[in-house]
CSV table of C-alpha atoms in Angstrom, one decimal:
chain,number,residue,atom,x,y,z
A,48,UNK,CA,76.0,-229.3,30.7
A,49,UNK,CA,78.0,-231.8,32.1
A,50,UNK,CA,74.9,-232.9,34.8
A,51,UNK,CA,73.6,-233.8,31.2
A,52,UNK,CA,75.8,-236.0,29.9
A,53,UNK,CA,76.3,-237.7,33.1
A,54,UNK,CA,72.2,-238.3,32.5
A,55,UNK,CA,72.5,-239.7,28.8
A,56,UNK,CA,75.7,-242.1,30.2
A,57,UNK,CA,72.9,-243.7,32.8
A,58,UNK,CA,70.5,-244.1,30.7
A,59,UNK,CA,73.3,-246.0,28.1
A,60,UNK,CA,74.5,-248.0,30.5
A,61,UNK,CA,71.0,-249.0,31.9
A,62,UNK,CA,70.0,-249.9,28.5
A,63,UNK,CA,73.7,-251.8,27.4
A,64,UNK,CA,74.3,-253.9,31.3
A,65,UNK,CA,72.1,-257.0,30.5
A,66,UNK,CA,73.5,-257.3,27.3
A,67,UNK,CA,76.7,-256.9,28.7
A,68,UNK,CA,75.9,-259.6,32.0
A,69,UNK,CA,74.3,-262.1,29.0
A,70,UNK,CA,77.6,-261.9,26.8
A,71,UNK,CA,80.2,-262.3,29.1
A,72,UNK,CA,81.4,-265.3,29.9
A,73,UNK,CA,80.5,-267.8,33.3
A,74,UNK,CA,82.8,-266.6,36.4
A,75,UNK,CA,85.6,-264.2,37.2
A,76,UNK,CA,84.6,-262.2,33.4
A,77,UNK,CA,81.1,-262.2,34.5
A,78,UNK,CA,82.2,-260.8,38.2
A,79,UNK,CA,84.7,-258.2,36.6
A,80,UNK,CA,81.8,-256.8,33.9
A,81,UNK,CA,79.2,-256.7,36.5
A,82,UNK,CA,81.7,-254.8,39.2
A,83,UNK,CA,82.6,-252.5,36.0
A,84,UNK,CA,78.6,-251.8,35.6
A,85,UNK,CA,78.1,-251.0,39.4
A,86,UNK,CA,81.1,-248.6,39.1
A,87,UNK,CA,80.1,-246.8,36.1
A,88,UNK,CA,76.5,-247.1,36.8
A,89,UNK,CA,77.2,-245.3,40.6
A,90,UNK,CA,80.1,-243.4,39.4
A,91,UNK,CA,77.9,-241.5,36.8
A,92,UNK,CA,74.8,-241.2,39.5
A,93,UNK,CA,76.8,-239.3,41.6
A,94,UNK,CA,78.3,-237.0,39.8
A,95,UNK,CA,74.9,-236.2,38.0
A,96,UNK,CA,73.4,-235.7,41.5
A,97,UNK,CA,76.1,-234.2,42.8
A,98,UNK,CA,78.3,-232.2,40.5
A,99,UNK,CA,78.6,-228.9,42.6
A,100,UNK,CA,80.5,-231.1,45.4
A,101,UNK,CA,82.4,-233.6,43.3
A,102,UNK,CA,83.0,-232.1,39.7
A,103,UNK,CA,85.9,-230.5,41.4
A,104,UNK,CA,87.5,-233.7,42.4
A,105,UNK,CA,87.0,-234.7,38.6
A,106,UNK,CA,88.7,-231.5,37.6
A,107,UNK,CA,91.8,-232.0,39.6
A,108,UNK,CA,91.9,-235.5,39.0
A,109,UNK,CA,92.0,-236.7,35.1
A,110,UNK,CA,92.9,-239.9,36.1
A,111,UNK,CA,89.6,-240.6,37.3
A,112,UNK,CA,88.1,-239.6,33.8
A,113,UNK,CA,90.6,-242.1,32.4
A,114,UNK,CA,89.6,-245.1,34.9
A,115,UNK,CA,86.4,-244.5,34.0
A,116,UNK,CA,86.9,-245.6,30.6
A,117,UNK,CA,88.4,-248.8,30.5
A,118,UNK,CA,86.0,-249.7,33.2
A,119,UNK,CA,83.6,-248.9,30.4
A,120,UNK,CA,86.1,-250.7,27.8
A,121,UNK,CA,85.2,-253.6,29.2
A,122,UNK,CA,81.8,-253.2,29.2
A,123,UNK,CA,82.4,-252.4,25.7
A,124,UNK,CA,83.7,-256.1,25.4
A,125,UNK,CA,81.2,-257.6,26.8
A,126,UNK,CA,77.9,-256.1,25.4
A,127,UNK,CA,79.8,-255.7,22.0
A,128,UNK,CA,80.7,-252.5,19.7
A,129,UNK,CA,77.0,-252.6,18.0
A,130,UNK,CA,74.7,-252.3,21.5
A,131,UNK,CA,74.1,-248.7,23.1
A,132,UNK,CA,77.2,-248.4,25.0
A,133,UNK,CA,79.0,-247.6,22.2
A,134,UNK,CA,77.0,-244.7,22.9
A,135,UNK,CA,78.6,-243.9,26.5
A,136,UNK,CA,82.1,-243.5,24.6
A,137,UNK,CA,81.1,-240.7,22.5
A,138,UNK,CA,80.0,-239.2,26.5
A,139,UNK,CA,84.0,-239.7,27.8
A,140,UNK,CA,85.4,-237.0,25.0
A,141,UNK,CA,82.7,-234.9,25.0
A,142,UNK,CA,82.9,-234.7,29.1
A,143,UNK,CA,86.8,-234.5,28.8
A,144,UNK,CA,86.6,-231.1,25.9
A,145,UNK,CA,84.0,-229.8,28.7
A,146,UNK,CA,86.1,-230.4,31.5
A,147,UNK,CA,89.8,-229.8,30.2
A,148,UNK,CA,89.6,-228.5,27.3
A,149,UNK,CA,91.0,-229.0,23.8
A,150,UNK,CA,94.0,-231.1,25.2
A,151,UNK,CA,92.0,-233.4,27.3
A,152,UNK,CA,89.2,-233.7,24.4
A,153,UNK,CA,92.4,-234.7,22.0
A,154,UNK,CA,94.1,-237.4,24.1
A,155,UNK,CA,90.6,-238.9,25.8
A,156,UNK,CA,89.1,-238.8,22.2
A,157,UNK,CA,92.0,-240.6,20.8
A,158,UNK,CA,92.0,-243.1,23.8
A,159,UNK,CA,88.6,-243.5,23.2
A,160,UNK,CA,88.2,-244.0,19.4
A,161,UNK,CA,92.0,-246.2,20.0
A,162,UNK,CA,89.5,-248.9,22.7
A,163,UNK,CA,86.9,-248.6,19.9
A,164,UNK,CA,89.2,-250.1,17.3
A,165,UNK,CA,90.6,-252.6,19.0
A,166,UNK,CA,87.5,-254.0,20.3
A,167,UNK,CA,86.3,-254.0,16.2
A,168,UNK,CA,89.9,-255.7,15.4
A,169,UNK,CA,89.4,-258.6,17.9
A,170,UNK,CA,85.6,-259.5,17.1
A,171,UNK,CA,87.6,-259.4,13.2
A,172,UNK,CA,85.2,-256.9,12.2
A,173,UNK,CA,87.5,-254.0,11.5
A,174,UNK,CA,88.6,-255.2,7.5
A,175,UNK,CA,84.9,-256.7,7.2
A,176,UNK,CA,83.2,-253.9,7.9
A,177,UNK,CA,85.9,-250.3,8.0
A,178,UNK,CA,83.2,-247.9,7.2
A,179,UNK,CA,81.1,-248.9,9.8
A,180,UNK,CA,83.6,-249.7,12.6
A,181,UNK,CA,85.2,-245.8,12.0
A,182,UNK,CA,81.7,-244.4,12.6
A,183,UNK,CA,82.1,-244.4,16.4
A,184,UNK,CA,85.5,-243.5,16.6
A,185,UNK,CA,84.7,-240.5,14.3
A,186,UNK,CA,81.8,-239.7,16.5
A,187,UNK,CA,84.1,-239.7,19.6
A,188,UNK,CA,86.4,-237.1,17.5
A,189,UNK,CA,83.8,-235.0,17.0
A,190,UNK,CA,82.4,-235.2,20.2
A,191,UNK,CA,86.1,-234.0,21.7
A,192,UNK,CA,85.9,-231.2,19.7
A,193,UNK,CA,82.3,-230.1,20.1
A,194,UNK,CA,83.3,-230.5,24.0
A,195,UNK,CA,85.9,-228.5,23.9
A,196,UNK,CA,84.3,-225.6,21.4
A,197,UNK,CA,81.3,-225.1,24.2
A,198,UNK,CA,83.6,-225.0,26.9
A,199,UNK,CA,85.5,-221.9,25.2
A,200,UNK,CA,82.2,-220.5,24.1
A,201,UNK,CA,81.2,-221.3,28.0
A,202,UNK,CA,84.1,-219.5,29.1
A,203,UNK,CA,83.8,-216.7,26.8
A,204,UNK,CA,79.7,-216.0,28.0
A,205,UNK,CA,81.0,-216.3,31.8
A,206,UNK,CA,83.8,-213.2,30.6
A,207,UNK,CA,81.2,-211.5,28.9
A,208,UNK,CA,78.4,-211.8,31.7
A,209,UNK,CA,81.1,-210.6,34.1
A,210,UNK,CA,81.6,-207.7,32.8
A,211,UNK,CA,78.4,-207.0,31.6
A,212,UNK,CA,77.6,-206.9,35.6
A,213,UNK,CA,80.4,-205.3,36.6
A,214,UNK,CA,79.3,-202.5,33.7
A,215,UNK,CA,75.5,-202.6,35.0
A,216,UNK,CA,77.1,-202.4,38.9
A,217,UNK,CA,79.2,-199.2,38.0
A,218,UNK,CA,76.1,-198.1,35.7
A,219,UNK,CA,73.8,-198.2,38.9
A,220,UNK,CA,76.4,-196.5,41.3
A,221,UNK,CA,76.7,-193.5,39.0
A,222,UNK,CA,72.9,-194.0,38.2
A,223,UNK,CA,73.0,-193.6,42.3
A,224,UNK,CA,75.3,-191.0,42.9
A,225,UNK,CA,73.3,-188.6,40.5
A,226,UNK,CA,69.8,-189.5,42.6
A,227,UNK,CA,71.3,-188.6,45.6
A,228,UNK,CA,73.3,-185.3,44.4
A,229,UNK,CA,69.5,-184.3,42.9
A,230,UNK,CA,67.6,-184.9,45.9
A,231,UNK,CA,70.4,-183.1,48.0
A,232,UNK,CA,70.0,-180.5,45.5
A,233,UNK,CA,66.1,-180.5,46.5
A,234,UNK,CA,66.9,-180.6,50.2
A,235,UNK,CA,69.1,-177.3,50.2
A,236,UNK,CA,66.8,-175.7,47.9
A,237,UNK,CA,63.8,-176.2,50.2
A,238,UNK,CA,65.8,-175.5,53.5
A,239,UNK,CA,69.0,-174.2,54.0
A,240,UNK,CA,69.4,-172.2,50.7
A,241,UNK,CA,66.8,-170.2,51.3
A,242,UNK,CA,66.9,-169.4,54.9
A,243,UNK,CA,70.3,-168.2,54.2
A,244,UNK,CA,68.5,-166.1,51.8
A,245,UNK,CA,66.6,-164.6,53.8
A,246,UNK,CA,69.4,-164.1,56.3
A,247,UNK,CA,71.7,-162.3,53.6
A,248,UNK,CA,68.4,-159.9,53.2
A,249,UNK,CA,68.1,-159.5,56.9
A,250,UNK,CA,71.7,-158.7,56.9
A,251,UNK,CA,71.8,-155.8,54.3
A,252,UNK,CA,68.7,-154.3,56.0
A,253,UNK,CA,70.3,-154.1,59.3
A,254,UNK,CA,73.5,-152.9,57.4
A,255,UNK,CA,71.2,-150.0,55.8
A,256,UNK,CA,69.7,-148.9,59.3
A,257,UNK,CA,73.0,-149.0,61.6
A,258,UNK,CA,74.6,-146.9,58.4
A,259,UNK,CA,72.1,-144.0,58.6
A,260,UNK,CA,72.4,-141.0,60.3
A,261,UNK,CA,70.5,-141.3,63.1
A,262,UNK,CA,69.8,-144.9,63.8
A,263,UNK,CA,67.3,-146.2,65.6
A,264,UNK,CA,68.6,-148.8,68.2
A,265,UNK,CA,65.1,-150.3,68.5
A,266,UNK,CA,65.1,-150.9,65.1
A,267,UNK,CA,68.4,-152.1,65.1
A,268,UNK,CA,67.7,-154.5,67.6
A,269,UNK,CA,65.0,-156.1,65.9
A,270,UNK,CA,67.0,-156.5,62.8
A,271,UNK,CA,69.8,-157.6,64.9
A,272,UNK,CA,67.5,-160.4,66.7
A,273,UNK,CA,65.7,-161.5,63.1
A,274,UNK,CA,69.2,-162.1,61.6
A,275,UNK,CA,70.3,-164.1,65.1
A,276,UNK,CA,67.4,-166.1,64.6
A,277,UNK,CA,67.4,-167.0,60.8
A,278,UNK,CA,71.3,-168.1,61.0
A,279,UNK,CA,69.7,-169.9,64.3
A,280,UNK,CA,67.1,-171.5,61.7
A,281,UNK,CA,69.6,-172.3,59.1
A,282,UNK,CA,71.8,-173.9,61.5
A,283,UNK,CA,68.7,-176.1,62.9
A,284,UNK,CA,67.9,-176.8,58.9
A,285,UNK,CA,71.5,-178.5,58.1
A,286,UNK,CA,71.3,-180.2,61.5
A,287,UNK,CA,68.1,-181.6,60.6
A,288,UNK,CA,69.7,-182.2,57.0
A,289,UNK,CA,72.4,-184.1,58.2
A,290,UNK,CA,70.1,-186.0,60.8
A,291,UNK,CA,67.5,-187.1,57.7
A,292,UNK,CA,70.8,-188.2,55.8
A,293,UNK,CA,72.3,-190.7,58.8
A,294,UNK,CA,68.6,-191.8,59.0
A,295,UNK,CA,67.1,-195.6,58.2
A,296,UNK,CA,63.7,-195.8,57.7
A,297,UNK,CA,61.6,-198.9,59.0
A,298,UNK,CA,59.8,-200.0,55.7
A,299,UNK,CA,56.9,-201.0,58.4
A,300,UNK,CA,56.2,-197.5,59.9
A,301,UNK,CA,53.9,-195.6,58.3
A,302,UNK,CA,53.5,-191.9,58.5
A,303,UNK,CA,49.7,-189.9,59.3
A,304,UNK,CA,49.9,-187.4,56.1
A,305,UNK,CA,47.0,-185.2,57.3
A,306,UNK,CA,48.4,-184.6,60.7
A,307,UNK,CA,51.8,-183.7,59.3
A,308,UNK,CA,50.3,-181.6,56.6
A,309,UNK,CA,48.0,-179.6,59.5
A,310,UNK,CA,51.5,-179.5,61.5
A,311,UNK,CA,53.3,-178.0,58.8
A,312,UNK,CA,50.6,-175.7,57.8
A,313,UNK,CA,50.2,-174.6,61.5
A,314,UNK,CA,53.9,-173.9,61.9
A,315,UNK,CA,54.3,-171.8,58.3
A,316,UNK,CA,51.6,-169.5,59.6
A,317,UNK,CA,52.9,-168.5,62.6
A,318,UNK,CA,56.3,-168.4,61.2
A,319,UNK,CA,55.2,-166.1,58.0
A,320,UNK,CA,51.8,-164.8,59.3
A,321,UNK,CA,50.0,-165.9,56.0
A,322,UNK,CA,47.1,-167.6,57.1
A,323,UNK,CA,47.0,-171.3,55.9
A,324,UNK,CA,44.5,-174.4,56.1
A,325,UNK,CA,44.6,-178.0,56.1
A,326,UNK,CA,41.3,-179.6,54.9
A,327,UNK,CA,40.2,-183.4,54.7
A,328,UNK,CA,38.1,-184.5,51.7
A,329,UNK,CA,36.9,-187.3,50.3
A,330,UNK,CA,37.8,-190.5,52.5
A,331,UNK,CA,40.7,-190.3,54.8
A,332,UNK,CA,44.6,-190.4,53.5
A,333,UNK,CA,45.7,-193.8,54.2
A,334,UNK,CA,49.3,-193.6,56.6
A,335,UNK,CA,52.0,-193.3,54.2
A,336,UNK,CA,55.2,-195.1,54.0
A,337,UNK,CA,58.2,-192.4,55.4
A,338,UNK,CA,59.9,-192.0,52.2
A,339,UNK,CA,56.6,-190.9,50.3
A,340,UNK,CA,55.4,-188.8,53.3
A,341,UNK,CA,58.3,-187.1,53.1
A,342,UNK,CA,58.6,-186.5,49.4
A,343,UNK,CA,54.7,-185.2,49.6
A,344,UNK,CA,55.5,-182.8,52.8
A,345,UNK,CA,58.4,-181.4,50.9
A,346,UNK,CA,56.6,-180.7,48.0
A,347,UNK,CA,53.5,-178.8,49.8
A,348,UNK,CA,55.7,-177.0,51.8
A,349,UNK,CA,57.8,-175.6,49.0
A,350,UNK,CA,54.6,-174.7,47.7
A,351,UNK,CA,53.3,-172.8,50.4
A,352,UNK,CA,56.8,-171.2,50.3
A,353,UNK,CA,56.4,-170.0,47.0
A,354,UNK,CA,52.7,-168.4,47.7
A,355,UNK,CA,54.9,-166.5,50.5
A,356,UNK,CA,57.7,-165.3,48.9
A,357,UNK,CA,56.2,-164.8,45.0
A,358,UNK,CA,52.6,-164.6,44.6
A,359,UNK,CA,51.8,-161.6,47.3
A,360,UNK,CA,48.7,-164.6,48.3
A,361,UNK,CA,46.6,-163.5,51.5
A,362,UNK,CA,45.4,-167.2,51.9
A,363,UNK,CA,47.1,-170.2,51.6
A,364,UNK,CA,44.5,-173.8,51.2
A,365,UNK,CA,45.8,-177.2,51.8
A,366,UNK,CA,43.5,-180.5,51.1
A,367,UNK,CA,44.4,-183.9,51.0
A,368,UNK,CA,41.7,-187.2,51.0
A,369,UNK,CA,40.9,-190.0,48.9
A,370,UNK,CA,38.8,-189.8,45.4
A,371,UNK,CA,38.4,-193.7,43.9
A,372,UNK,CA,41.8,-195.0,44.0
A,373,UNK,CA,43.9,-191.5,44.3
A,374,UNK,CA,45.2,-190.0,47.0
A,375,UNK,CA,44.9,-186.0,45.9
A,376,UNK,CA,46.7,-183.8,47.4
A,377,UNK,CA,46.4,-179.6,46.6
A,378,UNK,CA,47.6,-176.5,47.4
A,379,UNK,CA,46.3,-173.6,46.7
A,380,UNK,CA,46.8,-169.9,46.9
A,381,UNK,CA,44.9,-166.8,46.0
A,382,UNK,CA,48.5,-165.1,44.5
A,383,UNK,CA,48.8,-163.6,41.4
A,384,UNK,CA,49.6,-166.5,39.5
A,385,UNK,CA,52.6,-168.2,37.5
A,386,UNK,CA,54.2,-165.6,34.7
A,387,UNK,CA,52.7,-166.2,31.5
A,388,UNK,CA,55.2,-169.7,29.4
A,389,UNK,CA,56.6,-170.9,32.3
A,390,UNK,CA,58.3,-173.8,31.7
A,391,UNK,CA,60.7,-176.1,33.5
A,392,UNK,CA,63.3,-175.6,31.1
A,393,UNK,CA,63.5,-172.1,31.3
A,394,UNK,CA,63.1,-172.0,35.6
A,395,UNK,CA,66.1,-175.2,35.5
A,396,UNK,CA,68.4,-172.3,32.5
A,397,UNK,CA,67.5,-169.2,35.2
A,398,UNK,CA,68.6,-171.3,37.8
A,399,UNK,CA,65.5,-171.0,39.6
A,400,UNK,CA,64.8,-174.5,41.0
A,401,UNK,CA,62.1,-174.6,43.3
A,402,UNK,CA,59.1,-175.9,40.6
A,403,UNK,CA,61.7,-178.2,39.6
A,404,UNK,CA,61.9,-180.1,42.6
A,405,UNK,CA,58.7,-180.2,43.1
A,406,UNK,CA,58.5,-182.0,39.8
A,407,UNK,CA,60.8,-184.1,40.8
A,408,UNK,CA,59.8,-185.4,44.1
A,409,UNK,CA,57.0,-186.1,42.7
A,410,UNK,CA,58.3,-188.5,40.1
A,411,UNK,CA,60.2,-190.0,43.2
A,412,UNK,CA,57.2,-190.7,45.2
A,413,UNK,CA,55.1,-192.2,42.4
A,414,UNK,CA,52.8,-189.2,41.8
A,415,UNK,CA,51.9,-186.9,39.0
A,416,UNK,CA,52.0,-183.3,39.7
A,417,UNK,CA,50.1,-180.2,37.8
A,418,UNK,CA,50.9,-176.9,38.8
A,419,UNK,CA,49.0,-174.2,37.3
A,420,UNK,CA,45.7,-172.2,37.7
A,421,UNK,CA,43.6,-175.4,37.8
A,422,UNK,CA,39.6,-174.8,38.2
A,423,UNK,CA,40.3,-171.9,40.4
A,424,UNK,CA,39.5,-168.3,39.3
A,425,UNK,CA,42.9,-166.9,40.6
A,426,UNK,CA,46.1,-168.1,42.0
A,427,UNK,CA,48.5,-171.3,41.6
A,428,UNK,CA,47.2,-174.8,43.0
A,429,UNK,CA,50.1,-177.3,42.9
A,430,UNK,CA,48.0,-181.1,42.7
A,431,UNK,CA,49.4,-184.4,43.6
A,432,UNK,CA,47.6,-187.7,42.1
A,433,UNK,CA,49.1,-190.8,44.0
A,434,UNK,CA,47.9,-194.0,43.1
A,435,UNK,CA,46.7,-195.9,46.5
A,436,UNK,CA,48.1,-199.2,45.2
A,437,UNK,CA,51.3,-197.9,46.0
A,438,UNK,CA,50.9,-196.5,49.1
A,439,UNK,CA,48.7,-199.4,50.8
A,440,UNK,CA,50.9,-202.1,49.5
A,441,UNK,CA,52.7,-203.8,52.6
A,442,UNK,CA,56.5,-204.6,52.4
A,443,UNK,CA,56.8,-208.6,52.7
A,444,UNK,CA,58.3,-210.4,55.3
């Protein structure tokens, strides 16, 4: 705002200095108007180029403000009340409201419409003509107070944009906080919650053999060594939990999807003796970035999970290539099925949360997800649609 009227005061004074340097008389008058032009003319310049740097001086300073205009009094003199300088007076109380406010607009708009008067009194205008010589010294009244009214409605914005970003800052780190609570939600779910699980049911069948009467050690043993190695496996889950948490990923690297999805297929048969497959179709999977990679890997292998522990499958299917411009992803088992109205409201209120995160990591990665019977015959395919134009994108440097 002020950059501005610095502007309009160089263009004024551009238009007003030769009818100043015509009007004024032959020698030291006509050295003093001209040294008042080149002051005001250069003063203005600067501070319109430069206002970041030397508005603060001006600030500090309000003598400056006040220098300034009787150097342009006497322009004022010279070029007369009626040429477009009178304009650059209505610019000193308008500048002073913006800079200091009501106080400064009062006393440099009085100064100013004061400077205007007087130079109507001694050209023995003011009687002639009062109507006409009050109009600029009205305008400079005005101009104060306009001055000062933006600056407080300046002041007031700045408040309000502060705390509107303080509002959106705290909005976003709650916003935050609740993404990361959910996906550590996901990550206990799909690991360490349920290999406990399985270690509290490992637990209460070696409890129910070492309780009969006749144990058998053999068996015992075995139970003993399967519940060693799950609390082993949880143990490994929340180191790797912990690990994936202290992690940064390189936006650069890029993750092979199809090898990690044969990898994790490989391991979950020998781990569960379900036989499972990884199959390419269509055109290759592009690499992934690691945050997608990951969200996809977690969501096939809580699906092949589920086919373990809920649909009594004897085959589990994986597939992943590129039709058009998705990346499909399925997983398929030949189970028994979903129950009949299963809905994520109902799994999220029986506090079974497995489809949910599914659903959810999903969303995260930029996918849509369908989980149901799909063309097969039997069983549950969970499908992943991911638009390439998300995946193939490269971060810019």
């Amino acid at each position: 705002m002020c950059r501005h009227v610095f502007a309009f005061r160089l263009a004024m004074i551009a238009l007003a200095a030769p009818f100043a340097l015509v009007h004024a008389a032959p020698g030291l008058a006509a050295r003093l108007v001209g040294a008042a032009v080149v002051v005001t003319f250069m003063g203005s310049y600067v501070l319109f180029r430069d206002w970041e740097r030397f508005g603060p001086l001006l600030l500090r300073h309000p003598t400056l403000l006040a220098a300034d205009t009787l150097l342009g009094a006497l322009l004022l003199i010279a070029a007369g009340p009626d040429s477009t300088l009178a304009y650059v007076s209505v610019c000193t109380p308008l500048l002073a409201g913006l800079v200091y406010g009501w106080r400064g607009a009062a006393i440099f708009a009085s100064l100013q419409s004061l400077i205007l008067l007087l130079v109507h009194a001694a050209q023995q205008e003011l009687h002639a003509h009062l109507a006409q010589s009050a109009l600029f010294p009205g305008l400079c009244l005005m101009a104060g107070a306009a001055g000062a009214t933006q600056r407080t409605l300046l002041l007031r914005f700045g408040a309000a944009t502060r705390a509107l970003t303080q509002v959106q800052a705290r909005l976003a780190a709650t916003e935050a906080v609740s993404e990361e609570r959910a996906r550590l939600a996901r990550d206990m779910h799909d690991s360490v919650a349920k290999t406990l699980h399985g270690v509290a049911l490992a637990a209460d069948a070696l409890a129910a053999t070492a309780s009969a009467d006749h144990p058998d050690p053999a068996l015992v043993r075995r139970q003993a060594d399967l519940v060693a190695r799950s609390a082993r496996r949880a143990a490994a889950e929340a180191r790797d939990l912990l690990t994936d948490l202290r992690r940064e990923y390189d936006p650069s690297q890029r993750t092979e999807l199809l090898a990690e999805l044969t990898a994790a297929t490989r391991d979950f048969t020998t781990r569960t003796g379900l036989p499972a497959t990884c199959h390419s179709t269509g055109s290759p999977a592009p690499p992934l970035p690691p945050a997608v990679a990951r969200q996809i890997l977690s969501v096939a292998a809580e699906a092949m999970e589920n086919a373990h522990r809920h649909a009594a499958a004897t085959r589990v299917d994986v597939r992943a290539g590129v039709h058009g411009d998705l990346l499909h992803i399925s997983v398929h088992d030949d189970g028994k099925g979903l129950p009949p109205n299963t809905t994520l409201q109902r799994l999220r209120a029986a506090g079974h949360f497995g489809l949910v995160g599914m659903v959810e990591r999903a969303a995260a990665a930029g996918a849509r997800i369908r989980i149901g019977r799909g063309p097969h015959v039997k069983g549950t395919e969970v499908r992943l649609e991911l638009p390439l134009a998300l995946v193939t994108k490269r971060p810019t440097t």
